[in-house]
């Protein structure tokens, strides 16, 4: 096959792949629009807190989440695009569903974490509680207070409601932040080691 024909064929295949990806995105958008329409009782094209609760109840095998859980999912999803409105549009609804699934998939583990580390049974992990949890995640090595403070600040601000502690819903995010931080530190250490050896 001549070089020009091969390039044209490769360009055609790449265009087909882009078109297929665009079709998948459109199908997902239509599914989300249909989902919003199903729960949008006010017919404004968005889901408010009550409508989101109905959607999460269906996603949750007909068990209604607590008001605190609904509010947390609403706040996390609504903050994603920087336009906080207490209503969820198409992109926000996908974030809400993903956030809820991550929480529910880890709920049993979260309950165990709170049983072990929430010493005052407040329903929140304060600084010392969080430090003990991170120490266990770090194979018994206590992290510096600055690291604990970093995780606490990032996890606590996820929903825009900072109270100086990590709630049940925020603990999944706190663990993700901790592991991401460890990965970043390890990568930085390896990069520094490489430069010394090289």
Coordinates of N, CA and C in Angstrom, one line a residue:
X1 N 0.9 -1.2 0.0 CA 0.0 0.0 0.0 C 0.9 1.2 0.0
X2 N 0.7 2.2 -0.9 CA 1.4 3.4 -0.9 C 1.3 4.2 0.4
X3 N 2.4 4.9 0.7 CA 2.5 5.6 2.0 C 1.3 6.6 2.2
X4 N 0.9 7.3 1.1 CA -0.3 8.2 1.2 C -1.6 7.5 1.5
X5 N -1.7 6.3 0.9 CA -3.0 5.5 1.1 C -3.0 5.0 2.6
X6 N -1.8 4.6 3.1 CA -1.8 4.1 4.5 C -2.1 5.2 5.4
X7 N -1.6 6.4 5.2 CA -1.9 7.5 6.1 C -3.3 7.9 6.0
X8 N -3.9 7.8 4.8 CA -5.3 8.1 4.7 C -6.2 7.1 5.4
X9 N -5.8 5.8 5.3 CA -6.6 4.8 6.0 C -6.4 4.9 7.5
X10 N -5.2 5.2 8.0 CA -5.0 5.5 9.4 C -5.8 6.7 9.9
X11 N -5.9 7.7 9.1 CA -6.7 8.9 9.5 C -8.1 8.6 9.5
X12 N -8.6 7.7 8.6 CA -10.0 7.3 8.6 C -10.4 6.5 9.8
X13 N -9.5 5.6 10.2 CA -9.7 4.8 11.4 C -9.8 5.7 12.6
X14 N -8.9 6.6 12.7 CA -8.8 7.6 13.9 C -10.1 8.4 13.9
X15 N -10.6 8.8 12.7 CA -11.8 9.6 12.7 C -13.0 8.7 13.1
X16 N -13.0 7.4 12.7 CA -14.1 6.5 13.2 C -14.1 6.3 14.7
X17 N -12.9 6.2 15.3 CA -12.8 6.1 16.7 C -13.3 7.3 17.4
X18 N -12.9 8.5 16.9 CA -13.4 9.8 17.5 C -14.9 9.8 17.4
X19 N -15.5 9.4 16.3 CA -16.9 9.4 16.1 C -17.6 8.5 17.0
X20 N -17.0 7.3 17.2 CA -17.6 6.3 18.1 C -17.6 6.8 19.5
X21 N -16.5 7.5 19.9 CA -16.4 8.0 21.3 C -17.4 9.2 21.5
X22 N -17.6 10.0 20.4 CA -18.6 11.0 20.5 C -20.0 10.5 20.6
X23 N -20.3 9.4 19.9 CA -21.6 8.7 20.0 C -21.8 8.2 21.4
X24 N -20.8 7.6 22.0 CA -21.0 7.1 23.4 C -21.3 8.2 24.3
X25 N -20.5 9.3 24.2 CA -20.8 10.5 25.1 C -22.2 11.0 24.9
X26 N -22.7 11.1 23.6 CA -24.1 11.5 23.4 C -25.1 10.6 24.0
X27 N -24.8 9.3 23.9 CA -25.7 8.3 24.5 C -25.8 8.4 26.0
X28 N -24.6 8.6 26.6 CA -24.5 8.9 28.1 C -25.3 10.1 28.5
X29 N -25.1 11.2 27.7 CA -25.8 12.4 28.0 C -27.3 12.2 27.9
X30 N -27.8 11.5 26.9 CA -29.2 11.2 26.7 C -29.7 10.4 27.9
X31 N -29.0 9.4 28.4 CA -29.4 8.6 29.6 C -29.5 9.5 30.8
X32 N -28.5 10.4 31.0 CA -28.6 11.4 32.1 C -29.8 12.3 32.0
X33 N -30.0 12.8 30.8 CA -31.2 13.7 30.6 C -32.5 13.0 30.9
X34 N -32.6 11.7 30.5 CA -33.8 10.9 30.8 C -33.9 10.7 32.3
X35 N -32.7 10.4 32.9 CA -32.7 10.2 34.4 C -33.2 11.5 35.1
X36 N -32.7 12.7 34.7 CA -33.1 13.9 35.3 C -34.6 14.1 35.0
X37 N -35.1 13.9 33.8 CA -36.5 14.0 33.5 C -37.4 13.1 34.4
X38 N -36.9 11.9 34.7 CA -37.7 11.0 35.5 C -37.9 11.5 36.9
X39 N -36.9 12.2 37.5 CA -36.9 12.6 38.9 C -37.2 14.1 39.0
X40 N -37.2 14.8 38.0 CA -37.4 16.3 38.0 C -38.9 16.6 38.1
X41 N -39.4 16.6 39.3 CA -40.8 16.9 39.5 C -41.2 18.3 39.3
X42 N -40.2 19.2 39.4 CA -40.4 20.6 39.2 C -40.3 21.0 37.7
X43 N -39.9 20.1 36.9 CA -39.7 20.3 35.5 C -38.8 21.5 35.1
X44 N -37.8 21.7 35.9 CA -36.9 22.8 35.6 C -35.5 22.4 35.0
X45 N -35.4 21.1 34.7 CA -34.2 20.6 34.1 C -33.1 20.3 35.0
X46 N -33.3 20.4 36.3 CA -32.4 20.2 37.4 C -33.0 19.3 38.5
X47 N -32.1 18.7 39.3 CA -32.6 18.0 40.5 C -32.3 18.8 41.7
X48 N -33.3 19.1 42.6 CA -33.1 19.7 43.9 C -32.8 18.6 44.9
X49 N -32.7 19.0 46.2 CA -32.3 18.0 47.2 C -33.3 16.9 47.3
X50 N -34.6 17.2 47.3 CA -35.6 16.2 47.4 C -35.6 15.2 46.3
X51 N -35.5 15.8 45.1 CA -35.5 15.0 43.8 C -34.2 14.1 43.8
X52 N -33.1 14.7 44.3 CA -31.9 13.9 44.4 C -32.1 12.7 45.3
X53 N -32.7 13.0 46.5 CA -33.0 11.9 47.4 C -33.8 10.8 46.8
X54 N -34.8 11.1 46.0 CA -35.6 10.1 45.3 C -34.7 9.3 44.4
X55 N -33.8 9.9 43.6 CA -32.9 9.2 42.7 C -32.0 8.3 43.5
X56 N -31.4 8.8 44.6 CA -30.5 8.0 45.4 C -31.2 6.8 46.1
X57 N -32.5 7.0 46.4 CA -33.2 6.0 47.0 C -33.4 4.8 46.0
X58 N -33.7 5.1 44.8 CA -33.8 4.1 43.7 C -32.4 3.4 43.5
X59 N -31.4 4.2 43.4 CA -30.0 3.7 43.2 C -29.6 2.8 44.4
X60 N -30.2 3.1 45.6 CA -29.9 2.4 46.8 C -30.9 1.3 47.2
X61 N -31.4 0.6 46.2 CA -32.3 -0.5 46.4 C -33.5 -0.1 47.3
X62 N -34.1 1.1 47.0 CA -35.3 1.6 47.6 C -35.1 1.9 49.1
X63 N -33.9 2.1 49.5 CA -33.6 2.5 50.9 C -33.2 4.0 50.8
X64 N -34.0 4.8 51.5 CA -33.8 6.3 51.4 C -32.5 6.6 52.2
X65 N -31.6 7.4 51.6 CA -30.4 7.9 52.4 C -30.9 8.9 53.4
X66 N -30.1 9.1 54.4 CA -30.4 10.1 55.5 C -30.3 11.5 54.8
X67 N -30.9 12.4 55.5 CA -30.9 13.8 55.0 C -29.4 14.3 55.0
X68 N -28.6 13.9 55.9 CA -27.2 14.3 55.9 C -26.5 13.7 54.7
X69 N -26.8 12.4 54.4 CA -26.1 11.8 53.2 C -26.6 12.5 51.9
X70 N -27.9 12.8 51.8 CA -28.4 13.5 50.6 C -27.7 14.9 50.5
X71 N -27.7 15.6 51.6 CA -27.1 16.9 51.5 C -25.6 16.9 51.2
X72 N -24.9 15.9 51.7 CA -23.5 15.8 51.4 C -23.3 15.5 49.9
X73 N -24.0 14.5 49.4 CA -23.9 14.2 47.9 C -24.3 15.4 47.1
X74 N -25.3 16.2 47.4 CA -25.7 17.4 46.7 C -24.6 18.4 46.7
X75 N -24.0 18.6 47.9 CA -22.9 19.6 48.0 C -21.7 19.2 47.2
X76 N -21.3 18.0 47.3 CA -20.1 17.5 46.6 C -20.3 17.6 45.1
X77 N -21.5 17.1 44.6 CA -21.7 17.1 43.2 C -21.9 18.6 42.6
X78 N -22.6 19.4 43.4 CA -22.9 20.8 43.0 C -21.6 21.6 42.9
X79 N -20.6 21.3 43.7 CA -19.4 22.1 43.7 C -18.5 21.8 42.6
X80 N -18.7 20.7 41.8 CA -17.8 20.2 40.8 C -17.5 21.2 39.7
X81 N -18.5 21.9 39.3 CA -18.4 22.8 38.2 C -18.1 24.2 38.6
X82 N -18.0 24.5 39.9 CA -17.7 25.8 40.4 C -19.0 26.7 40.5
X83 N -20.1 26.2 40.0 CA -21.4 27.0 40.0 C -22.3 26.4 41.1
X84 N -22.2 26.8 42.3 CA -23.0 26.3 43.4 C -24.4 26.9 43.4
X85 N -25.4 26.0 43.2 CA -26.8 26.4 43.0 C -27.8 25.6 43.8
X86 N -27.3 24.6 44.5 CA -28.2 23.6 45.3 C -29.1 22.9 44.3
X87 N -28.8 22.8 43.0 CA -29.5 22.0 42.0 C -28.4 21.3 41.2
X88 N -28.8 20.2 40.7 CA -27.8 19.4 39.9 C -28.3 19.3 38.4
X89 N -27.4 19.7 37.5 CA -27.6 19.5 36.1 C -27.0 18.2 35.6
X90 N -26.9 18.0 34.3 CA -26.4 16.8 33.7 C -25.1 16.3 34.3
X91 N -24.1 17.1 34.2 CA -22.7 16.7 34.7 C -22.8 16.4 36.2
X92 N -23.5 17.2 36.9 CA -23.6 17.1 38.4 C -24.2 15.8 38.8
X93 N -25.3 15.3 38.0 CA -26.0 14.1 38.4 C -25.0 12.9 38.3
X94 N -24.2 12.9 37.3 CA -23.2 11.8 37.1 C -22.3 11.8 38.3
X95 N -21.8 12.9 38.7 CA -20.9 13.1 39.9 C -21.6 12.6 41.1
X96 N -22.9 13.0 41.3 CA -23.7 12.6 42.4 C -23.8 11.0 42.5
X97 N -24.1 10.4 41.4 CA -24.3 8.9 41.4 C -22.9 8.3 41.7
X98 N -21.8 8.8 41.1 CA -20.5 8.2 41.4 C -20.1 8.4 42.8
X99 N -20.4 9.6 43.4 CA -20.1 9.9 44.8 C -20.9 8.9 45.7
X100 N -22.2 8.8 45.4 CA -23.0 7.9 46.3 C -22.5 6.5 46.2
X101 N -22.2 6.0 45.0 CA -21.7 4.6 44.9 C -20.4 4.4 45.6
X102 N -19.5 5.3 45.5 CA -18.2 5.2 46.2 C -18.5 5.1 47.7
X103 N -19.4 5.9 48.2 CA -19.7 5.9 49.6 C -20.4 4.6 50.0
X104 N -21.4 4.2 49.3 CA -22.1 3.0 49.7 C -21.2 1.7 49.6
X105 N -20.4 1.7 48.6 CA -19.5 0.5 48.4 C -18.5 0.4 49.5
X106 N -18.2 1.5 50.2 CA -17.3 1.5 51.3 C -17.9 1.7 52.7
X107 N -19.2 1.7 52.7 CA -19.9 2.0 54.0 C -19.6 1.0 55.1
X108 N -19.5 -0.3 54.8 CA -19.2 -1.2 55.9 C -17.8 -0.9 56.5
X109 N -16.8 -0.6 55.6 CA -15.5 -0.3 56.1 C -15.5 1.0 56.8
X110 N -16.3 2.0 56.4 CA -16.4 3.3 57.1 C -17.0 3.1 58.5
X111 N -18.0 2.2 58.6 CA -18.5 1.9 59.9 C -17.5 1.3 60.8
X112 N -16.6 0.5 60.3 CA -15.6 -0.1 61.1 C -14.5 0.9 61.5
X113 N -14.2 1.8 60.6 CA -13.3 2.9 60.9 C -13.8 3.8 62.0
X114 N -15.1 4.1 62.0 CA -15.7 5.0 63.0 C -15.8 4.3 64.3
X115 N -16.0 3.0 64.3 CA -16.1 2.2 65.5 C -14.7 2.2 66.2
X116 N -13.7 2.1 65.4 CA -12.3 2.1 66.0 C -11.8 3.4 66.3
X117 N -12.0 4.5 65.5 CA -11.2 5.7 65.7 C -12.0 6.9 66.3
X118 N -13.3 6.8 66.2 CA -14.2 7.9 66.7 C -14.4 7.7 68.2
X119 N -13.3 8.1 68.9 CA -13.3 7.8 70.4 C -14.4 8.4 71.2
X120 N -14.8 9.6 70.8 CA -15.9 10.3 71.6 C -17.3 10.0 71.0
X121 N -17.3 9.2 69.9 CA -18.6 8.8 69.3 C -19.4 10.0 68.8
X122 N -18.7 11.0 68.3 CA -19.3 12.2 67.8 C -19.8 12.1 66.4
X123 N -19.4 11.0 65.7 CA -19.8 10.9 64.3 C -18.8 11.6 63.4
X124 N -17.7 12.1 64.0 CA -16.7 12.8 63.2 C -15.3 12.4 63.7
X125 N -14.4 12.4 62.8 CA -13.0 12.1 63.2 C -12.3 13.5 63.3
X126 N -11.9 13.8 64.5 CA -11.2 15.0 64.8 C -9.7 14.7 64.5
X127 N -8.8 15.7 64.7 CA -7.4 15.6 64.3 C -6.8 14.4 64.9
X128 N -6.8 14.2 66.2 CA -6.2 13.0 66.8 C -6.7 11.7 66.3
X129 N -8.1 11.6 66.1 CA -8.7 10.4 65.6 C -8.2 10.1 64.2
X130 N -8.1 11.2 63.4 CA -7.6 11.0 62.0 C -6.2 10.6 62.0
X131 N -5.4 11.2 62.9 CA -4.0 10.8 62.9 C -3.8 9.3 63.3
X132 N -4.6 8.8 64.2 CA -4.5 7.4 64.5 C -4.9 6.5 63.3
X133 N -5.9 6.9 62.6 CA -6.3 6.2 61.4 C -5.2 6.2 60.4
X134 N -4.6 7.4 60.1 CA -3.5 7.5 59.1 C -2.3 6.7 59.6
X135 N -2.1 6.6 60.9 CA -0.9 5.9 61.4 C -1.1 4.4 61.1
X136 N -2.3 3.9 61.3 CA -2.6 2.5 60.9 C -2.5 2.2 59.4
X137 N -2.9 3.2 58.6 CA -2.8 3.0 57.2 C -1.4 3.1 56.7
X138 N -0.5 3.7 57.5 CA 0.9 3.9 57.2 C 1.8 2.9 57.9
X139 N 1.2 1.7 58.1 CA 2.0 0.6 58.8 C 2.5 0.9 60.1
X140 N 1.8 1.7 60.9 CA 2.2 2.0 62.3 C 3.1 3.2 62.4
X141 N 3.4 3.8 61.4 CA 4.3 5.0 61.4 C 3.4 6.2 61.5
X142 N 3.5 7.0 62.5 CA 2.7 8.2 62.7 C 3.1 9.3 61.6
X143 N 2.2 9.8 60.9 CA 2.5 10.8 59.9 C 2.8 12.2 60.6
X144 N 3.5 13.0 60.0 CA 3.7 14.4 60.7 C 2.4 15.1 60.8
X145 N 2.3 15.9 61.8 CA 1.0 16.7 62.0 C 0.7 17.5 60.7
X146 N 1.7 18.0 60.0 CA 1.4 18.7 58.7 C 0.6 17.9 57.7
X147 N 1.0 16.6 57.6 CA 0.3 15.7 56.7 C -1.1 15.4 57.1
X148 N -1.3 15.2 58.4 CA -2.7 15.0 59.0 C -3.5 16.3 58.7
X149 N -2.9 17.4 58.9 CA -3.6 18.7 58.7 C -4.0 18.8 57.2
X150 N -3.1 18.4 56.3 CA -3.4 18.5 54.9 C -4.6 17.6 54.5
X151 N -4.6 16.4 55.0 CA -5.7 15.5 54.7 C -7.0 16.0 55.3
X152 N -6.9 16.5 56.6 CA -8.1 17.0 57.3 C -8.7 18.2 56.5
X153 N -7.8 19.1 56.1 CA -8.3 20.3 55.4 C -8.9 20.0 54.1
X154 N -8.3 19.1 53.3 CA -8.8 18.8 52.0 C -10.1 18.0 52.1
X155 N -10.2 17.0 53.0 CA -11.4 16.2 53.1 C -12.5 16.9 53.7
X156 N -12.2 17.8 54.7 CA -13.3 18.6 55.3 C -13.9 19.6 54.4
X157 N -13.1 20.1 53.5 CA -13.6 21.2 52.6 C -14.3 20.6 51.3
X158 N -14.3 19.3 51.2 CA -14.9 18.7 49.9 C -16.3 19.1 49.7
X159 N -17.1 19.2 50.7 CA -18.5 19.6 50.5 C -18.8 21.1 50.8
X160 N -17.7 21.8 51.1 CA -17.9 23.3 51.3 C -18.4 23.6 52.7
X161 N -18.5 22.6 53.6 CA -19.0 22.8 54.9 C -17.8 22.5 55.9
X162 N -16.9 23.3 56.1 CA -15.7 23.0 56.9 C -16.1 23.1 58.4
X163 N -15.8 22.1 59.1 CA -16.1 22.1 60.6 C -14.9 21.5 61.4
X164 N -13.8 21.3 60.7 CA -12.6 20.9 61.4 C -12.5 19.4 61.8
X165 N -13.4 18.6 61.1 CA -13.4 17.2 61.4 C -13.9 16.5 60.1
X166 N -13.6 15.2 60.1 CA -14.0 14.4 58.9 C -15.2 13.6 59.2
X167 N -16.3 13.7 58.5 CA -17.5 13.0 58.7 C -17.5 11.6 58.0
X168 N -18.5 10.8 58.3 CA -18.5 9.5 57.7 C -18.4 9.6 56.1
X169 N -19.1 10.5 55.6 CA -19.1 10.7 54.1 C -17.8 11.1 53.6
X170 N -17.1 11.9 54.4 CA -15.8 12.5 54.0 C -14.6 11.5 54.2
X171 N -14.8 10.4 55.0 CA -13.7 9.6 55.3 C -13.1 8.8 54.0
X172 N -14.0 8.5 53.1 CA -13.5 7.8 51.8 C -12.6 8.8 51.1
X173 N -13.0 10.0 51.0 CA -12.2 11.1 50.4 C -10.9 11.3 51.1
X174 N -10.9 11.3 52.5 CA -9.7 11.4 53.3 C -8.7 10.3 53.0
X175 N -9.2 9.1 52.9 CA -8.3 8.0 52.6 C -7.7 8.1 51.2
X176 N -8.5 8.5 50.3 CA -8.0 8.7 48.9 C -6.9 9.8 48.9
X177 N -7.2 10.9 49.6 CA -6.2 12.0 49.7 C -4.9 11.4 50.3
X178 N -5.0 10.7 51.3 CA -3.8 10.1 52.0 C -3.0 9.3 51.1
X179 N -3.6 8.3 50.4 CA -2.9 7.5 49.5 C -2.3 8.2 48.3
X180 N -3.1 9.2 47.8 CA -2.5 10.1 46.7 C -1.3 10.8 47.2
X181 N -1.4 11.3 48.4 CA -0.2 12.1 49.0 C 1.0 11.1 49.1
X182 N 0.8 9.9 49.6 CA 1.9 9.0 49.7 C 2.5 8.6 48.4
X183 N 1.6 8.4 47.4 CA 2.1 8.2 46.0 C 2.9 9.3 45.5
X184 N 2.5 10.5 45.7 CA 3.2 11.7 45.3 C 4.6 11.8 46.0
X185 N 4.6 11.6 47.3 CA 5.8 11.6 48.0 C 6.8 10.6 47.6
X186 N 6.3 9.4 47.3 CA 7.1 8.3 46.8 C 7.7 8.6 45.4
X187 N 6.9 9.2 44.6 CA 7.4 9.5 43.2 C 8.4 10.6 43.3
X188 N 8.2 11.6 44.3 CA 9.2 12.6 44.5 C 10.5 12.1 45.0
X189 N 10.4 11.1 45.9 CA 11.6 10.4 46.5 C 12.4 9.7 45.4
X190 N 11.6 9.0 44.5 CA 12.3 8.2 43.4 C 12.9 9.2 42.4
X191 N 12.3 10.3 42.2 CA 12.9 11.3 41.2 C 14.1 11.9 41.8
X192 N 14.1 12.2 43.1 CA 15.3 12.7 43.8 C 16.4 11.7 43.8
X193 N 16.1 10.4 44.1 CA 17.0 9.3 44.1 C 17.7 9.2 42.7
X194 N 16.9 9.3 41.7 CA 17.4 9.1 40.3 C 18.4 10.2 40.0
X195 N 18.1 11.4 40.5 CA 19.0 12.5 40.2 C 20.3 12.4 40.9
X196 N 20.3 11.8 42.1 CA 21.5 11.6 42.9 C 22.4 10.5 42.2
X197 N 21.8 9.4 41.8 CA 22.5 8.3 41.2 C 23.0 8.7 39.8
X198 N 22.2 9.4 39.0 CA 22.6 9.7 37.7 C 23.7 10.6 37.7

